[in-house]
Tab-separated table of C-alpha atoms and ligand atoms in Angstrom:
chain	number	residue	atom	x	y	z
A	1	UNK	CA	18.149	18.647	-6.418
A	2	UNK	CA	15.260	21.099	-6.706
A	3	UNK	CA	15.158	23.740	-3.956
A	4	UNK	CA	12.042	23.739	-1.834
A	5	UNK	CA	10.163	25.340	1.039
A	6	UNK	CA	8.025	22.995	3.079
A	7	UNK	CA	5.764	23.967	5.945
A	8	UNK	CA	5.384	20.695	7.861
A	9	UNK	CA	2.232	20.705	9.966
A	10	UNK	CA	2.070	19.784	13.648
A	11	UNK	CA	-0.150	16.954	14.870
A	12	UNK	CA	-0.082	13.997	17.245
A	13	UNK	CA	-0.866	10.796	15.331
A	14	UNK	CA	-1.809	7.541	17.033
A	15	UNK	CA	-2.227	4.590	14.645
A	16	UNK	CA	-3.249	0.985	15.224
A	17	UNK	CA	-6.011	-1.565	15.786
A	18	UNK	CA	-7.770	-0.924	19.108
A	19	UNK	CA	-6.130	2.508	19.565
A	20	UNK	CA	-9.507	4.121	20.235
A	21	UNK	CA	-8.836	2.876	23.773
A	22	UNK	CA	-6.160	5.570	24.128
A	23	UNK	CA	-8.666	8.412	23.638
A	24	UNK	CA	-9.185	9.207	27.344
A	25	UNK	CA	-5.412	9.359	27.866
A	26	UNK	CA	-5.071	11.661	24.858
A	27	UNK	CA	-7.758	14.028	26.155
A	28	UNK	CA	-5.997	14.119	29.546
A	29	UNK	CA	-2.654	14.763	27.829
A	30	UNK	CA	-4.213	17.834	26.191
A	31	UNK	CA	-5.407	19.036	29.599
A	32	UNK	CA	-9.055	18.968	28.496
A	33	UNK	CA	-11.924	17.967	30.772
A	34	UNK	CA	-15.167	18.949	28.983
A	35	UNK	CA	-15.612	17.124	25.708
A	36	UNK	CA	-18.250	17.409	22.973
A	37	UNK	CA	-18.572	14.266	20.814
A	38	UNK	CA	-19.676	14.794	17.185
A	39	UNK	CA	-21.083	12.160	14.800
A	40	UNK	CA	-23.537	11.792	11.933
A	41	UNK	CA	-26.963	10.294	12.796
A	42	UNK	CA	-25.791	7.001	11.196
A	43	UNK	CA	-22.758	6.835	13.496
A	44	UNK	CA	-24.512	7.614	16.788
A	45	UNK	CA	-23.375	4.138	17.882
A	46	UNK	CA	-19.737	5.176	17.438
A	47	UNK	CA	-20.538	8.296	19.504
A	48	UNK	CA	-21.979	6.169	22.313
A	49	UNK	CA	-18.875	3.967	22.207
A	50	UNK	CA	-16.666	7.049	22.648
A	51	UNK	CA	-18.864	8.337	25.462
A	52	UNK	CA	-18.515	5.012	27.258
A	53	UNK	CA	-14.725	5.157	26.903
A	54	UNK	CA	-14.185	8.689	28.177
A	55	UNK	CA	-16.794	8.654	30.968
A	56	UNK	CA	-17.583	12.001	32.596
A	57	UNK	CA	-15.078	13.848	30.398
A	58	UNK	CA	-17.972	13.813	27.881
A	59	UNK	CA	-20.319	16.688	28.713
A	60	UNK	CA	-22.292	16.803	25.435
A	61	UNK	CA	-22.981	14.903	22.222
A	62	UNK	CA	-24.254	16.123	18.853
A	63	UNK	CA	-25.175	13.586	16.189
A	64	UNK	CA	-26.408	15.731	13.287
A	65	UNK	CA	-23.195	16.178	11.247
A	66	UNK	CA	-24.216	16.553	7.601
A	67	UNK	CA	-22.407	16.346	4.237
A	68	UNK	CA	-20.834	19.671	3.130
A	69	UNK	CA	-21.277	21.320	6.583
A	70	UNK	CA	-24.413	23.491	6.298
A	71	UNK	CA	-24.104	26.636	8.458
A	72	UNK	CA	-27.457	25.871	10.178
A	73	UNK	CA	-26.000	22.638	11.573
A	74	UNK	CA	-22.866	24.473	12.747
A	75	UNK	CA	-25.095	26.972	14.608
A	76	UNK	CA	-27.004	24.122	16.273
A	77	UNK	CA	-23.825	22.342	17.317
A	78	UNK	CA	-22.424	25.617	18.596
A	79	UNK	CA	-25.336	26.257	20.925
A	80	UNK	CA	-24.775	22.780	22.431
A	81	UNK	CA	-21.080	23.642	22.890
A	82	UNK	CA	-21.800	26.935	24.616
A	83	UNK	CA	-24.458	25.484	26.917
A	84	UNK	CA	-22.046	22.751	28.053
A	85	UNK	CA	-18.943	24.983	28.312
A	86	UNK	CA	-16.940	22.570	26.163
A	87	UNK	CA	-13.106	22.698	25.976
A	88	UNK	CA	-12.449	19.980	23.361
A	89	UNK	CA	-14.223	18.570	20.292
A	90	UNK	CA	-13.960	14.861	19.512
A	91	UNK	CA	-15.103	14.012	15.967
A	92	UNK	CA	-15.624	10.356	15.114
A	93	UNK	CA	-16.594	9.758	11.484
A	94	UNK	CA	-15.741	10.763	7.941
A	95	UNK	CA	-15.033	14.105	6.281
A	96	UNK	CA	-18.531	15.401	7.067
A	97	UNK	CA	-18.176	14.963	10.836
A	98	UNK	CA	-14.602	16.221	10.923
A	99	UNK	CA	-15.740	19.114	8.706
A	100	UNK	CA	-18.333	20.103	11.327
A	101	UNK	CA	-15.659	20.032	14.044
A	102	UNK	CA	-13.434	22.234	11.882
A	103	UNK	CA	-16.202	24.777	11.265
A	104	UNK	CA	-16.667	24.996	15.037
A	105	UNK	CA	-12.931	25.346	15.686
A	106	UNK	CA	-12.845	28.195	13.164
A	107	UNK	CA	-15.223	30.157	15.389
A	108	UNK	CA	-13.940	29.073	18.769
A	109	UNK	CA	-10.284	27.935	18.639
A	110	UNK	CA	-11.315	24.705	20.432
A	111	UNK	CA	-8.867	21.806	19.939
A	112	UNK	CA	-10.074	18.853	17.850
A	113	UNK	CA	-9.334	15.197	18.421
A	114	UNK	CA	-10.261	13.493	15.148
A	115	UNK	CA	-11.040	9.793	14.836
A	116	UNK	CA	-11.473	9.198	11.093
A	117	UNK	CA	-13.576	6.248	9.968
A	118	UNK	CA	-13.319	6.783	6.174
A	119	UNK	CA	-10.359	7.457	3.880
A	120	UNK	CA	-11.203	11.085	2.948
A	121	UNK	CA	-8.170	12.573	4.762
A	122	UNK	CA	-9.754	15.745	6.177
A	123	UNK	CA	-8.276	15.034	9.635
A	124	UNK	CA	-4.753	15.880	8.409
A	125	UNK	CA	-5.561	19.195	6.726
A	126	UNK	CA	-6.080	22.814	7.776
A	127	UNK	CA	-8.799	23.059	5.087
A	128	UNK	CA	-12.350	23.925	6.135
A	129	UNK	CA	-15.596	23.942	4.141
A	130	UNK	CA	-18.957	25.564	4.869
A	131	UNK	CA	-22.194	25.594	2.870
A	132	UNK	CA	-24.521	28.572	3.050
A	133	UNK	CA	-27.561	29.023	0.774
A	134	UNK	CA	-26.378	26.112	-1.357
A	135	UNK	CA	-22.922	27.608	-1.951
A	136	UNK	CA	-19.877	25.844	-0.500
A	137	UNK	CA	-16.945	28.001	0.579
A	138	UNK	CA	-13.576	26.528	1.503
A	139	UNK	CA	-10.454	28.002	3.039
A	140	UNK	CA	-7.280	27.212	4.952
A	141	UNK	CA	-6.748	28.097	8.603
A	142	UNK	CA	-4.333	26.520	11.090
A	143	UNK	CA	-7.003	26.722	13.814
A	144	UNK	CA	-9.020	23.929	12.180
A	145	UNK	CA	-6.134	21.449	11.973
A	146	UNK	CA	-6.904	18.639	14.458
A	147	UNK	CA	-4.537	18.626	17.438
A	148	UNK	CA	-4.591	14.823	17.662
A	149	UNK	CA	-5.685	12.085	15.270
A	150	UNK	CA	-6.449	8.522	16.296
A	151	UNK	CA	-6.448	6.087	13.373
A	152	UNK	CA	-8.052	2.845	14.510
A	153	UNK	CA	-8.631	0.502	11.540
A	154	UNK	CA	-11.098	-1.556	13.629
A	155	UNK	CA	-13.539	1.368	13.304
A	156	UNK	CA	-13.444	1.125	9.504
A	157	UNK	CA	-14.644	-2.508	9.410
A	158	UNK	CA	-18.253	-1.294	9.284
A	159	UNK	CA	-17.646	1.042	6.325
A	160	UNK	CA	-19.656	-0.611	3.530
A	161	UNK	CA	-17.720	-1.717	0.412
A	162	UNK	CA	-19.593	0.734	-1.830
A	163	UNK	CA	-18.285	3.623	0.332
A	164	UNK	CA	-14.857	2.086	1.131
A	165	UNK	CA	-13.735	1.772	-2.507
A	166	UNK	CA	-14.593	5.295	-3.715
A	167	UNK	CA	-13.441	6.828	-0.417
A	168	UNK	CA	-10.050	5.150	-0.978
A	169	UNK	CA	-9.824	6.397	-4.578
A	170	UNK	CA	-10.671	9.894	-3.311
A	171	UNK	CA	-7.537	9.569	-1.142
A	172	UNK	CA	-5.486	8.359	-4.131
A	173	UNK	CA	-6.631	11.486	-5.993
A	174	UNK	CA	-5.046	13.672	-3.293
A	175	UNK	CA	-1.767	11.797	-3.840
A	176	UNK	CA	-1.912	11.975	-7.653
A	177	UNK	CA	-2.410	15.745	-7.674
A	178	UNK	CA	0.194	16.215	-4.924
A	179	UNK	CA	2.760	14.609	-7.248
A	180	UNK	CA	2.382	17.263	-9.967
A	181	UNK	CA	1.551	20.238	-7.742
A	182	UNK	CA	3.808	23.299	-8.213
A	183	UNK	CA	4.465	23.116	-4.430
A	184	UNK	CA	5.536	19.445	-4.555
A	185	UNK	CA	8.833	18.659	-2.834
A	186	UNK	CA	10.776	15.421	-2.282
A	187	UNK	CA	9.001	14.757	1.024
A	188	UNK	CA	5.445	15.317	-0.196
A	189	UNK	CA	6.172	13.249	-3.325
A	190	UNK	CA	7.543	10.369	-1.246
A	191	UNK	CA	4.460	10.528	0.983
A	192	UNK	CA	2.124	10.653	-2.019
A	193	UNK	CA	3.796	7.743	-3.810
A	194	UNK	CA	3.664	5.584	-0.679
A	195	UNK	CA	0.018	6.624	-0.199
A	196	UNK	CA	-0.888	5.459	-3.723
A	197	UNK	CA	0.943	2.190	-3.118
A	198	UNK	CA	-0.772	1.502	0.229
A	199	UNK	CA	-4.239	2.333	-1.083
A	200	UNK	CA	-4.065	0.743	-4.518
A	201	UNK	CA	-2.762	-2.507	-3.034
A	202	UNK	CA	-5.504	-2.727	-0.385
A	203	UNK	CA	-8.738	-1.378	-1.863
A	204	UNK	CA	-9.776	-4.489	-3.811
A	205	UNK	CA	-9.084	-6.596	-0.701
A	206	UNK	CA	-11.283	-4.524	1.600
A	207	UNK	CA	-14.092	-4.252	-0.956
A	208	UNK	CA	-14.140	-8.034	-1.387
A	209	UNK	CA	-13.378	-8.870	2.271
A	210	UNK	CA	-14.523	-5.930	4.434
A	211	UNK	CA	-13.310	-7.708	7.607
A	212	UNK	CA	-9.735	-8.118	6.375
A	213	UNK	CA	-7.795	-6.399	9.201
A	214	UNK	CA	-4.494	-6.128	7.358
A	215	UNK	CA	-6.204	-4.615	4.300
A	216	UNK	CA	-8.158	-2.147	6.452
A	217	UNK	CA	-4.992	-1.053	8.273
A	218	UNK	CA	-3.094	-0.591	5.008
A	219	UNK	CA	-5.914	1.466	3.459
A	220	UNK	CA	-6.161	3.686	6.547
A	221	UNK	CA	-2.376	4.181	6.546
A	222	UNK	CA	-2.670	5.215	2.880
A	223	UNK	CA	-5.466	7.619	3.791
A	224	UNK	CA	-3.259	9.189	6.464
A	225	UNK	CA	-0.497	9.734	3.901
A	226	UNK	CA	-2.980	11.100	1.358
A	227	UNK	CA	-4.355	13.588	3.885
A	228	UNK	CA	-0.787	14.659	4.706
A	229	UNK	CA	-0.072	15.274	1.015
A	230	UNK	CA	-3.349	17.164	0.507
A	231	UNK	CA	-2.544	19.381	3.493
A	232	UNK	CA	0.911	20.333	2.226
A	233	UNK	CA	0.377	21.276	-1.427
A	234	UNK	CA	-2.206	22.833	-3.748
A	235	UNK	CA	-4.506	20.693	-5.902
A	236	UNK	CA	-5.239	21.103	-9.630
A	237	UNK	CA	-7.655	20.176	-12.437
A	238	UNK	CA	-8.942	16.930	-10.919
A	239	UNK	CA	-10.031	18.524	-7.626
A	240	UNK	CA	-11.408	21.559	-9.456
A	241	UNK	CA	-13.594	19.336	-11.645
A	242	UNK	CA	-14.795	17.279	-8.678
A	243	UNK	CA	-15.599	20.426	-6.723
A	244	UNK	CA	-17.603	21.697	-9.720
A	245	UNK	CA	-19.485	18.438	-10.269
A	246	UNK	CA	-20.173	17.951	-6.544
A	247	UNK	CA	-21.011	21.579	-5.763
A	248	UNK	CA	-22.944	22.696	-8.840
A	249	UNK	CA	-24.531	19.385	-9.891
A	250	UNK	CA	-24.962	17.819	-6.450
A	251	UNK	CA	-23.167	14.585	-7.347
A	252	UNK	CA	-21.758	12.285	-4.633
A	253	UNK	CA	-18.280	13.412	-3.544
A	254	UNK	CA	-16.264	10.158	-3.494
A	255	UNK	CA	-17.957	8.642	-6.581
A	256	UNK	CA	-17.136	11.743	-8.615
A	257	UNK	CA	-13.477	11.580	-7.550
A	258	UNK	CA	-13.362	7.913	-8.501
A	259	UNK	CA	-14.837	8.384	-11.963
A	260	UNK	CA	-12.834	11.501	-12.891
A	261	UNK	CA	-9.375	10.443	-11.654
A	262	UNK	CA	-8.257	8.256	-14.625
A	263	UNK	CA	-9.261	10.993	-17.099
A	264	UNK	CA	-7.681	13.892	-15.173
A	265	UNK	CA	-4.519	11.767	-14.945
A	266	UNK	CA	-4.514	11.120	-18.690
A	267	UNK	CA	-5.096	14.854	-19.323
A	268	UNK	CA	-1.862	15.632	-17.467
A	269	UNK	CA	0.150	12.593	-18.598
A	270	UNK	CA	2.385	14.310	-21.158
A	271	UNK	CA	3.003	17.396	-19.048
A	272	UNK	CA	3.847	15.554	-15.803
A	273	UNK	CA	6.053	12.581	-16.752
A	274	UNK	CA	7.773	12.253	-13.356
A	275	UNK	CA	4.417	12.114	-11.551
A	276	UNK	CA	3.226	9.438	-14.022
A	277	UNK	CA	6.373	7.425	-13.384
A	278	UNK	CA	5.774	7.526	-9.631
A	279	UNK	CA	2.099	6.517	-10.027
A	280	UNK	CA	3.133	3.600	-12.266
A	281	UNK	CA	5.809	2.495	-9.801
A	282	UNK	CA	3.376	2.735	-6.861
A	283	UNK	CA	0.712	0.708	-8.671
A	284	UNK	CA	2.886	-1.687	-10.638
A	285	UNK	CA	1.389	-0.559	-13.936
A	286	UNK	CA	2.776	0.766	-17.217
A	287	UNK	CA	0.183	3.456	-17.825
A	288	UNK	CA	-0.971	5.606	-14.901
A	289	UNK	CA	-4.419	6.527	-16.265
A	290	UNK	CA	-5.196	2.979	-17.354
A	291	UNK	CA	-3.890	1.576	-14.065
A	292	UNK	CA	-6.302	3.836	-12.176
A	293	UNK	CA	-9.145	2.882	-14.517
A	294	UNK	CA	-8.432	-0.823	-13.935
A	295	UNK	CA	-8.279	-0.245	-10.173
A	296	UNK	CA	-11.789	1.246	-10.376
A	297	UNK	CA	-13.014	-1.854	-12.196
A	298	UNK	CA	-11.445	-4.102	-9.544
A	299	UNK	CA	-13.406	-2.375	-6.766
A	300	UNK	CA	-16.693	-2.441	-8.702
A	301	UNK	CA	-16.850	1.375	-8.945
A	302	UNK	CA	-19.430	3.117	-11.091
A	303	UNK	CA	-17.756	3.554	-14.459
A	304	UNK	CA	-19.136	6.815	-15.866
A	305	UNK	CA	-20.783	10.086	-14.857
A	306	UNK	CA	-23.862	8.727	-16.668
A	307	UNK	CA	-24.207	6.182	-13.825
A	308	UNK	CA	-24.410	8.762	-11.007
A	309	UNK	CA	-27.127	11.066	-12.303
A	310	UNK	CA	-25.118	13.523	-14.434
A	311	UNK	CA	-26.817	14.657	-17.673
A	312	UNK	CA	-24.763	14.702	-20.895
A	313	UNK	CA	-26.165	18.125	-21.858
A	314	UNK	CA	-24.561	19.587	-18.694
A	315	UNK	CA	-21.005	18.808	-19.873
A	316	UNK	CA	-20.529	22.231	-21.458
A	317	UNK	CA	-21.911	24.056	-18.420
A	318	UNK	CA	-19.583	22.067	-16.129
A	319	UNK	CA	-16.617	22.855	-18.408
A	320	UNK	CA	-17.536	26.561	-18.281
A	321	UNK	CA	-17.592	26.588	-14.474
A	322	UNK	CA	-14.379	24.579	-14.149
A	323	UNK	CA	-12.468	26.882	-16.518
A	324	UNK	CA	-13.807	30.212	-15.193
A	325	UNK	CA	-10.831	30.956	-12.922
A	326	UNK	CA	-7.230	30.092	-13.727
A	327	UNK	CA	-5.341	27.643	-11.485
A	328	UNK	CA	-2.112	25.704	-11.625
A	329	UNK	CA	-2.176	22.510	-13.687
A	330	UNK	CA	0.636	20.773	-15.588
A	331	UNK	CA	-1.269	20.765	-18.899
A	332	UNK	CA	-2.900	24.102	-19.772
A	333	UNK	CA	-6.615	23.904	-18.942
A	334	UNK	CA	-8.802	24.658	-21.963
A	335	UNK	CA	-12.556	24.467	-22.288
A	336	UNK	CA	-12.310	22.051	-25.247
A	337	UNK	CA	-9.875	19.856	-23.337
A	338	UNK	CA	-12.222	19.720	-20.342
A	339	UNK	CA	-15.222	18.953	-22.585
A	340	UNK	CA	-13.339	15.994	-24.083
A	341	UNK	CA	-12.285	14.818	-20.610
A	342	UNK	CA	-15.866	15.025	-19.293
A	343	UNK	CA	-17.301	13.330	-22.380
A	344	UNK	CA	-15.010	10.328	-21.888
A	345	UNK	CA	-15.757	10.340	-18.152
A	346	UNK	CA	-19.479	10.510	-18.905
A	347	UNK	CA	-19.353	7.316	-20.965
A	348	UNK	CA	-16.682	5.654	-18.800
A	349	UNK	CA	-14.497	4.654	-21.773
A	350	UNK	CA	-11.028	3.242	-21.071
A	351	UNK	CA	-8.571	6.190	-21.120
B	1	LIG	P1	-18.909	11.239	5.007
B	1	LIG	O1	-18.196	11.751	6.184
B	1	LIG	O2	-20.048	12.060	4.494
B	1	LIG	O3	-19.430	9.767	5.356
B	1	LIG	C1	-20.291	9.078	4.463
B	1	LIG	C2	-21.270	8.213	5.271
B	1	LIG	O4	-20.559	7.086	5.783
B	1	LIG	C3	-21.896	8.927	6.472
B	1	LIG	O5	-23.224	8.540	6.617
B	1	LIG	C4	-21.062	8.391	7.632
B	1	LIG	O6	-21.726	8.429	8.873
B	1	LIG	C5	-20.820	6.967	7.171
B	1	LIG	N1	-19.659	6.350	7.768
B	1	LIG	C6	-18.423	6.883	7.917
B	1	LIG	N2	-17.589	6.004	8.488
B	1	LIG	C7	-18.298	4.881	8.699
B	1	LIG	C8	-17.969	3.616	9.231
B	1	LIG	N3	-16.734	3.307	9.613
B	1	LIG	N4	-18.945	2.692	9.304
B	1	LIG	C9	-20.180	2.968	8.854
B	1	LIG	N5	-20.561	4.141	8.312
B	1	LIG	C10	-19.617	5.093	8.251
B	1	LIG	O7	-17.945	10.939	3.773
B	1	LIG	P2	-16.407	11.269	3.497
B	1	LIG	O8	-16.171	10.830	2.102
B	1	LIG	O9	-15.544	10.772	4.570
B	1	LIG	O10	-16.335	12.852	3.576
B	1	LIG	C11	-16.815	13.677	2.537
B	1	LIG	C12	-16.768	15.128	2.936
B	1	LIG	O11	-15.488	15.453	3.444
B	1	LIG	C13	-17.023	16.070	1.769
B	1	LIG	O12	-17.864	17.124	2.215
B	1	LIG	C14	-15.643	16.595	1.436
B	1	LIG	O13	-15.683	17.868	0.828
B	1	LIG	C15	-14.990	16.610	2.782
B	1	LIG	N6	-13.513	16.516	2.729
B	1	LIG	C16	-12.814	17.533	3.277
B	1	LIG	C17	-11.423	17.487	3.261
B	1	LIG	C18	-10.644	18.597	3.891
B	1	LIG	O14	-9.424	18.570	3.904
B	1	LIG	N7	-11.301	19.595	4.442
B	1	LIG	C19	-10.748	16.388	2.706
B	1	LIG	C20	-11.495	15.356	2.157
B	1	LIG	C21	-12.897	15.434	2.194
């Protein structure tokens, strides 16, 4: 067996339908008494629900969490925190809301209780992101890792199908790249394979029947595993391309992940046979890239970059940005290879 070093991350995970009810107990267990509740404007209702559940432990709310964590919003949230002398941050929402909590923890060391309501997986990682003057910086810091995570699938029932599907494929992408990461080990690979299985077998169900409780629970379990895999190992070409397309061309995060994944998988197919075998086994398919492409069709995902506002003449520029700095990837990353990948992804052809 391959030797490995694995830094398992701490975290208290509570999973199950209705488990939001255990939030007050969890805050008490942490010894916290002055809570700030964070949400996006769209999820203010979830914030009010939390406030009702924790009573006077809630001393402040902030409902302006924004995609990609602009520093101006962090400053605003921080002044609320200081005025209310907060000792704990509760984030209820997707990666944007949890991202705001992380940016605040980076400055303050405050503990985070995360209640994820999408499948992005940020709640399991020590990865932070911050956007200043249109440029997004990311980094790793143990201080931003949530202390506790409450996964309550009931809260995901309201996630619309057009967000649920791509958000779930975004989570699958974490698992796919975890399988061929240079830091992969038997534990992270087992987690990633199970994550792909849980997500790929539930996404079509929840897109077609958003109220299906079993499907929602399975998808959220998969998202938990995907976040765990993302936290433990480095990502490669797929995430680099998505970061480039999202950051430099302002394309929607989860849709980009969904469109690119089958092509990034095909790019690495010959160089990462064991990862492909695991993806096939998890999905019950004979070809990993095609299986992922077919999954996208089954959830009604947008098929090509042409459908989400990307211009064909920007392919070369995107390839330049994505190949500027070297990074680990099973198949050597070349500009021509990336241009071919993006051209196929632009048109949405079957890989
Ligand atoms: P998001 O948090 O931006 O949410 C998308 C929209 O869906 C928001 O309006 C939100 O309020 C709404 N929403 C979320 N849950 C809902 C629910 N249950 N019902 C109704 N509406 C709901 O999207 P996301 O995909 O979760 O997160 C994307 C961001 O997270 C990106 O900025 C990405 O870079 C970041 N991210 C970070 C990490 C990390 O480890 N740091 C990991 C994954 C993603």
